[in-house]
XYZ file of C-alpha atoms in Angstrom:
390
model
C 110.676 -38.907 10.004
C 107.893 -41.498 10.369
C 106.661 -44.257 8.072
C 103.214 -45.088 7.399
C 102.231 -47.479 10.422
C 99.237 -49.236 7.946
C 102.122 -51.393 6.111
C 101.664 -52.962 9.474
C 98.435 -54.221 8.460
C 99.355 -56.107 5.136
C 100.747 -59.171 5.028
C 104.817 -59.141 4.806
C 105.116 -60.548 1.557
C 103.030 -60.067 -1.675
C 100.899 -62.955 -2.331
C 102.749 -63.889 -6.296
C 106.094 -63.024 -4.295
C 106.076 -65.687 -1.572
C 104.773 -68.002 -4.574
C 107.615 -66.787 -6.373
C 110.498 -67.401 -3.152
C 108.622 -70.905 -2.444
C 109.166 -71.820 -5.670
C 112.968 -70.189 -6.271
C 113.982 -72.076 -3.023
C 112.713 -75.419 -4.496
C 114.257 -75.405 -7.952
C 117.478 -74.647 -6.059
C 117.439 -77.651 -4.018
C 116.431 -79.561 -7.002
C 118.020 -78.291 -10.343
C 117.092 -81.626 -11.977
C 113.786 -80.942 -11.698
C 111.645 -79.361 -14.849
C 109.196 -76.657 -13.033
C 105.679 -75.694 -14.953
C 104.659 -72.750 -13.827
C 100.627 -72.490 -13.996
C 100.334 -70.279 -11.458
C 100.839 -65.972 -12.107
C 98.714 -64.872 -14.531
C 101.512 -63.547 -16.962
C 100.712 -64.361 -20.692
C 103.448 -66.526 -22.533
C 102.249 -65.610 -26.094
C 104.274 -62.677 -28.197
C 102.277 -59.058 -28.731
C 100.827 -59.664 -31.826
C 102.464 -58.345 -35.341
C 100.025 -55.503 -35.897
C 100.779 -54.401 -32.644
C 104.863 -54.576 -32.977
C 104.598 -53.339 -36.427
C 102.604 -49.927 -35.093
C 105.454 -49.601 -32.163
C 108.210 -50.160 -34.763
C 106.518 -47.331 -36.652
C 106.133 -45.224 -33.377
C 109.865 -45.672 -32.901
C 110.369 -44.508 -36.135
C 108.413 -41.273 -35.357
C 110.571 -40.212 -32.326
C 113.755 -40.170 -34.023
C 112.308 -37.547 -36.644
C 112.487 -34.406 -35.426
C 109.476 -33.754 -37.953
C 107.169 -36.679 -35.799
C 108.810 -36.597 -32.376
C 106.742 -36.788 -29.692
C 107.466 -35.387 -25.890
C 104.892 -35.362 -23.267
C 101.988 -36.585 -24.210
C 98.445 -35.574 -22.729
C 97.872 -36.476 -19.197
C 94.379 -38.539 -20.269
C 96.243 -40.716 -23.630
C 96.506 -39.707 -27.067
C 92.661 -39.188 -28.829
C 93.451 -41.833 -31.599
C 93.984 -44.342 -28.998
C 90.832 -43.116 -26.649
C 88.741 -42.642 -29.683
C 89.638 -46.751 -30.358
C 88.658 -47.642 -27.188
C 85.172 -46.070 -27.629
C 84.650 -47.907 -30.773
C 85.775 -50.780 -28.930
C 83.155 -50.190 -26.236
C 80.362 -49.635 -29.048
C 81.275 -52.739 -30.656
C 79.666 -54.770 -27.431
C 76.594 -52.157 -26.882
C 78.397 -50.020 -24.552
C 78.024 -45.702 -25.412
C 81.145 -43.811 -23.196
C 82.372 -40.730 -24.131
C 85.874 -39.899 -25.304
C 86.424 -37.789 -22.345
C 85.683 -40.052 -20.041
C 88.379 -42.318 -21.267
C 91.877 -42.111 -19.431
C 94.792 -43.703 -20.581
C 97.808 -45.500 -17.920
C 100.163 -47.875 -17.764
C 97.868 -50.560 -16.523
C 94.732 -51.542 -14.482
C 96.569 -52.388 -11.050
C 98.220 -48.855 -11.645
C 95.054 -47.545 -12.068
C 92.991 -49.415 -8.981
C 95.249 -48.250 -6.656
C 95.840 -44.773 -8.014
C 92.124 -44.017 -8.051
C 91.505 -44.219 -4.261
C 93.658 -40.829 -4.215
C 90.371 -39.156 -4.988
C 88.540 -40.723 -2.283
C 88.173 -39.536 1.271
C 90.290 -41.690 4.049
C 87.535 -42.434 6.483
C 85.318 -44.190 3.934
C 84.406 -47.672 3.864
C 85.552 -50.337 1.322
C 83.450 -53.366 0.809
C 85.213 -56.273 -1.088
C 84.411 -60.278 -1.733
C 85.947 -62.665 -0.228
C 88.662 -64.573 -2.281
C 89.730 -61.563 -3.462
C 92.743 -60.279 -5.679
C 94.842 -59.071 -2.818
C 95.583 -55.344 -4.454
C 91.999 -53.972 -3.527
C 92.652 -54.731 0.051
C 96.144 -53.551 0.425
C 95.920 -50.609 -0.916
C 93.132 -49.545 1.244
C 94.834 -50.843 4.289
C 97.580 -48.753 2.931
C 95.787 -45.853 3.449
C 94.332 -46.734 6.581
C 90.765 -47.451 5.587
C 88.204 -49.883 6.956
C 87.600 -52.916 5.154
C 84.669 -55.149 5.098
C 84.569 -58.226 3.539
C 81.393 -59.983 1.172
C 81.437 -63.889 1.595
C 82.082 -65.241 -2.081
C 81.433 -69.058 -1.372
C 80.537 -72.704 -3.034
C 77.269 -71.764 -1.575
C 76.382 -68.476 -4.127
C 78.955 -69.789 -6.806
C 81.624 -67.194 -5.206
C 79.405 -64.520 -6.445
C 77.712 -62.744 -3.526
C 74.769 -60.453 -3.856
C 74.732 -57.036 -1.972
C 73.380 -56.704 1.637
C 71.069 -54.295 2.641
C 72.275 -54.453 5.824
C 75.677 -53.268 5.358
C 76.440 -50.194 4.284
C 79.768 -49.006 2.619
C 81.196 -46.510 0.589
C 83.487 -47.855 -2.031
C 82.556 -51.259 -3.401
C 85.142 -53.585 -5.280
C 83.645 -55.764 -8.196
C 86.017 -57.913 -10.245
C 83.854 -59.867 -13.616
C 85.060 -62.660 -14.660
C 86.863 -62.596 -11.243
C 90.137 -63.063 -10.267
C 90.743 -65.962 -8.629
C 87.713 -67.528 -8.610
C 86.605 -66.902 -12.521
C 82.908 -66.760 -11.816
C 81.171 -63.526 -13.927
C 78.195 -62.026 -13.094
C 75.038 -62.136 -15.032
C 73.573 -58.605 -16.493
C 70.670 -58.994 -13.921
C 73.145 -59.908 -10.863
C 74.852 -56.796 -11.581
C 71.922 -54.845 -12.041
C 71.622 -55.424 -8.419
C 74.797 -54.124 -7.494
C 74.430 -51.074 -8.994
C 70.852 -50.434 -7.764
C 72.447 -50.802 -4.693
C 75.396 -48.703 -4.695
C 73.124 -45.772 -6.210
C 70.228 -46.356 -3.003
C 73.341 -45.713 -0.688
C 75.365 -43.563 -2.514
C 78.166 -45.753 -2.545
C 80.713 -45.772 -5.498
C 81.661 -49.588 -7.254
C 84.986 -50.214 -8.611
C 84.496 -52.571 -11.586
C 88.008 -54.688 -12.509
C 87.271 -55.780 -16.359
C 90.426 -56.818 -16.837
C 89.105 -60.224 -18.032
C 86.143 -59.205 -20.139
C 87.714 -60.393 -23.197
C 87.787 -64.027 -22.458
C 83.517 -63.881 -21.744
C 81.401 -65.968 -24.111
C 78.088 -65.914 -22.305
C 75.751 -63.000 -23.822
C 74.033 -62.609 -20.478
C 76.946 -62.285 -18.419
C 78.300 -58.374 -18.657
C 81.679 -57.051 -20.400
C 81.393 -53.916 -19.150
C 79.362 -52.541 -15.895
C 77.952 -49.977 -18.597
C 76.003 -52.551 -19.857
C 73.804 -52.142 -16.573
C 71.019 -48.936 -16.852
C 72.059 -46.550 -13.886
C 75.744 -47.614 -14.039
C 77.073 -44.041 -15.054
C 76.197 -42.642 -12.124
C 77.808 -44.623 -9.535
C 80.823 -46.592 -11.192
C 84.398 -46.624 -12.539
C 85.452 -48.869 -14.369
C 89.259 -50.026 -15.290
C 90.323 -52.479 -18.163
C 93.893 -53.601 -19.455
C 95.888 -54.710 -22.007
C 97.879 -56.867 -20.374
C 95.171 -59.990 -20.717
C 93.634 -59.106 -23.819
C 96.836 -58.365 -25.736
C 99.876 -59.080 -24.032
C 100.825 -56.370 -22.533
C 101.908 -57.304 -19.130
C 105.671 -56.294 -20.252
C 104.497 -53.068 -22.399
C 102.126 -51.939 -19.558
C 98.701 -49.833 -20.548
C 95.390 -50.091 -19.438
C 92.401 -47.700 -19.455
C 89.945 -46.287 -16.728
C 86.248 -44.615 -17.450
C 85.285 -42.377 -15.037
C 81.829 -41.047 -16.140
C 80.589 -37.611 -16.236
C 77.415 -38.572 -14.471
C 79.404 -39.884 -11.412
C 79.573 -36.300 -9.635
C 83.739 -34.679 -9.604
C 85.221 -37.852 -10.493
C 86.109 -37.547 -13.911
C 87.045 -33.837 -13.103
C 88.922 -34.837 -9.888
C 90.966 -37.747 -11.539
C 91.448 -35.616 -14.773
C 93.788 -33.377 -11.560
C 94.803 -36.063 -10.050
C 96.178 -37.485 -13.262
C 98.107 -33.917 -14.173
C 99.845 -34.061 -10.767
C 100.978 -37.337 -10.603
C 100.770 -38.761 -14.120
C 102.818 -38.019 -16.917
C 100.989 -40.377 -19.494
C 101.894 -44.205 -20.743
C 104.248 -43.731 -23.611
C 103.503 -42.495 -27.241
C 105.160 -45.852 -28.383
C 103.391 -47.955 -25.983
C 100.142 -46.307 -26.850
C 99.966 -46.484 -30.620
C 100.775 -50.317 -30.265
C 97.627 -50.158 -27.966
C 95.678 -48.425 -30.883
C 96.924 -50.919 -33.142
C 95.384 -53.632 -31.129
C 91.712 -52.294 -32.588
C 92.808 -52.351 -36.049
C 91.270 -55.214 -38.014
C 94.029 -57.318 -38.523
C 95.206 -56.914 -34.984
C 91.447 -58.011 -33.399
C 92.127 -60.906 -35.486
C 95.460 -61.737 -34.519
C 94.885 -60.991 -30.541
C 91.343 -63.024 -30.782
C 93.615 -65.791 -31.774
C 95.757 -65.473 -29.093
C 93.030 -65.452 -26.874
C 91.350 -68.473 -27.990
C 94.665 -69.935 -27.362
C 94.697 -69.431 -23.899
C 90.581 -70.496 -24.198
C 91.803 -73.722 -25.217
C 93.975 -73.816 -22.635
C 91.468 -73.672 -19.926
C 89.233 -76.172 -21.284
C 91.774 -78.234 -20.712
C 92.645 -77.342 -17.467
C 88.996 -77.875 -16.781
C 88.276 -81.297 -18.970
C 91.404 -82.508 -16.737
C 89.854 -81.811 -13.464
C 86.173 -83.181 -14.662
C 88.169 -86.489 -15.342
C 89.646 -85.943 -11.709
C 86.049 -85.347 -10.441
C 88.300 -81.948 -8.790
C 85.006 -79.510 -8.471
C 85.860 -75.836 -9.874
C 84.579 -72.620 -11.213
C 85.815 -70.561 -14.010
C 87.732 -71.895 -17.653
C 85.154 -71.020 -20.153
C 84.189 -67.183 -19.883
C 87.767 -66.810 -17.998
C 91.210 -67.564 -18.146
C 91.122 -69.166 -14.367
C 90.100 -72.270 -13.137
C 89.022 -72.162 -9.167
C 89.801 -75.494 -7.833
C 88.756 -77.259 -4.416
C 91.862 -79.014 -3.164
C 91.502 -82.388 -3.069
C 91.955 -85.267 -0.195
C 90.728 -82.497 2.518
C 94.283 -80.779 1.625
C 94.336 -76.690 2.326
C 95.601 -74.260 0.125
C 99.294 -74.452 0.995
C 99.491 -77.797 1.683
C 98.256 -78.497 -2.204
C 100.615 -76.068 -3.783
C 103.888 -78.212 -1.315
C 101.917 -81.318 -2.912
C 102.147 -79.978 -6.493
C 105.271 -78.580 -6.386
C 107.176 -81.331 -4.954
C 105.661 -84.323 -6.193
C 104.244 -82.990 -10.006
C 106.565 -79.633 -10.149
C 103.880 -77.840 -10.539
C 103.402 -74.676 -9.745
C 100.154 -72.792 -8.905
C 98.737 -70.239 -6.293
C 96.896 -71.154 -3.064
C 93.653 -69.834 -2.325
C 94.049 -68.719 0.803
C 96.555 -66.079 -0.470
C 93.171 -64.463 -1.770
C 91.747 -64.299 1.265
C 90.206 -66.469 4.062
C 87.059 -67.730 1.982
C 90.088 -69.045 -0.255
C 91.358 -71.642 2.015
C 90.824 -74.929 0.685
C 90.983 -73.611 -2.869
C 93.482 -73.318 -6.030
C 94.136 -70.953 -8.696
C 95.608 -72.368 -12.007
C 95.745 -70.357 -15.083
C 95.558 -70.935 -18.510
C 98.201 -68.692 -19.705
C 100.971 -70.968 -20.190
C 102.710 -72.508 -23.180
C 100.601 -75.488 -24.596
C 102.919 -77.754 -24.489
C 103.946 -76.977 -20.874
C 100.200 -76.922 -20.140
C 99.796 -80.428 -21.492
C 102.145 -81.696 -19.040
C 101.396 -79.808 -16.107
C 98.225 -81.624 -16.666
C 99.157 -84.944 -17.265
C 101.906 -84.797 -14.041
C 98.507 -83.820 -12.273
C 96.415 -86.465 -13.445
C 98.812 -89.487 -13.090
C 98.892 -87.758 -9.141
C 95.450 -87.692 -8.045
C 93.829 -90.441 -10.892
C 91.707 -92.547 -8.605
């Protein structure tokens, strides 16, 4: 028996859990101390009642012998794909049901997909990153290549025609940094990945939280897009469900085997996200629940503009807060990324995640998020403030 040597090439600990055991270790030293937490991107707000009402109803249906559901197909129930399609129309965007699959979340999903992929291709990803795309490639032993995401381009670089690559990570809004690209930057991208040949994995996962008509909800939104990119989207942010876990992936028709090869892939490995998990999901398109989870998001909008009006009175530069639910800090007084999270934590109890966890064009940076309670948010800020007020 061997074990996969490329673990070797990931860090030991998972970025969020070394946040996590930083943080654990403090409080325990200091159980006087009140702790915000500002830093995972977990929501804090409840799944909205449309939603628990349709799961309560699902519930319902399995003890029935009459409704009972057992295994479910491998690609998600058609009421729920046939939602997400209207979903997708309702922003401009035409996909087909069958190119809709169902999981139990995006991160699921971005890892699972690169079973369909050849070993000995190239990954290309920016540079703060969210640390999943790279480990899961190292993982599996591939080379990775990184694309410079800096103050200089607004942590949004443009392809090189230079390098060349294979698989091609794109995360809009992005997590950490919350910049989005524009319609026309993207455009770029994807004329790019189809003059090479190269496939792009687009993380929506954010989409919701984008204001800005020019900047893109969906890759889709891009002429040429079908034919060279997947693209995964969750729940979790737009409706709560990081406990309840479901997401969806599109894998056009027009992108060669891949919807035909993930379809298999899906049957071998996959056995569906639950029947009660998935008609809360459908319920989440229903009129009253689009109200109630565009309330919830605003929430968390408001939130951020906080975040951000705090560090505009702390002349703190930053990207992200208003088409995204992070704010992308520079740490102040020359600190680095770790250095500003000890600072926080033991001096504001504050708790956020360095930059540098993201990778090396992260050092020097900080990730807060706007999911938190708003009262908890209010004094994370103010601790903050009454910190590093000049």
């Amino acid at each position: 028996m061997k074990f996969n040597e490329n673990f070797k090439n990931i860090a030991e600990n998972y970025l969020f859990a070394e946040v996590a055991d930083r943080t654990k270790k403090y409080a325990s030293a200091n159980p006087d101390k009140k702790i915000i937490k500002l830093g995972i991107g977990d929501v804090t707000l409840p799944l909205a009642p449309a939603v628990i009402k349709a799961m309560h109803g699902a519930v319902d249906e399995m003890a029935d012998a009459k409704t009972f559901k057992g295994y479910g197909p491998y690609e998600g129930y058609s009421c729920l794909r046939e939602k997400i399609q209207s979903y997708y129309r309702s922003f401009g965007v035409e996909v087909g049901v069958d190119e809709i699959f169902v999981s139990d979340g995006a991160k699921s999903d971005l890892g699972n997909i690169l079973d369909i992929f050849a070993k000995d291709n190239t990954v290309l990803v920016t540079d703060p990153v969210y640390p999943v795309y790279v480990d899961t490639n190292l993982m599996a032993g591939r080379k990775v290549i990184l694309a410079d995401a800096t103050e200089e381009n607004g942590f949004l670089p443009m392809p090189d025609k230079k390098v060349k690559a294979d698989i091609i990570y794109i995360c809009s809004p992005n997590n950490p940094t919350g910049a989005a690209y524009t319609k026309a930057q993207l455009k770029e991208w994807v004329d790019y990945a189809n003059g090479i040949g190269a496939v792009i994995l687009y993380d929506a996962a954010y989409e919701c939280f984008i204001e800005d008509n020019s900047l893109a909800r969906s890759v889709y939104s891009v002429d040429g897009a079908k034919s060279c990119a997947i693209e995964f989207c969750s729940f979790s942010k737009m409706a709560g469900f990081t406990g309840t876990r479901c997401g969806y992936t599109v894998v056009p028709k027009a992108l060669g085997d891949a919807n035909k090869i993930w379809y298999r892939r899906q049957a071998t490995k996959f056995n569906g996200a639950s029947y009660v998990v998935q008609k809360g999901a459908e319920a989440v398109f229903s009129q009253e629940g689009q109200r109630q989870i565009k309330a919830n998001i605003g929430f968390y909008k408001e939130n951020a503009k906080l975040i951000s009006e705090c560090m505009d009175r702390l002349k703190i530069k930053y990207t992200g807060g208003k088409n995204s639910p992070y704010i992308w800090l520079k740490c102040p007084d020359g600190m680095n990324s770790w250095q500003f999270f000890d600072c926080l934590l033991e001096n504001a109890q504050v708790v956020g995640t360095p930059g540098s966890g993201f990778g090396r064009n992260g050092e020097g940076f900080f990730r807060l998020t706007a999911f938190g309670g708003r009262e908890e948010t209010e004094e994370a800020l103010e601790r903050i403030e009454k910190l590093f007020a000049k």
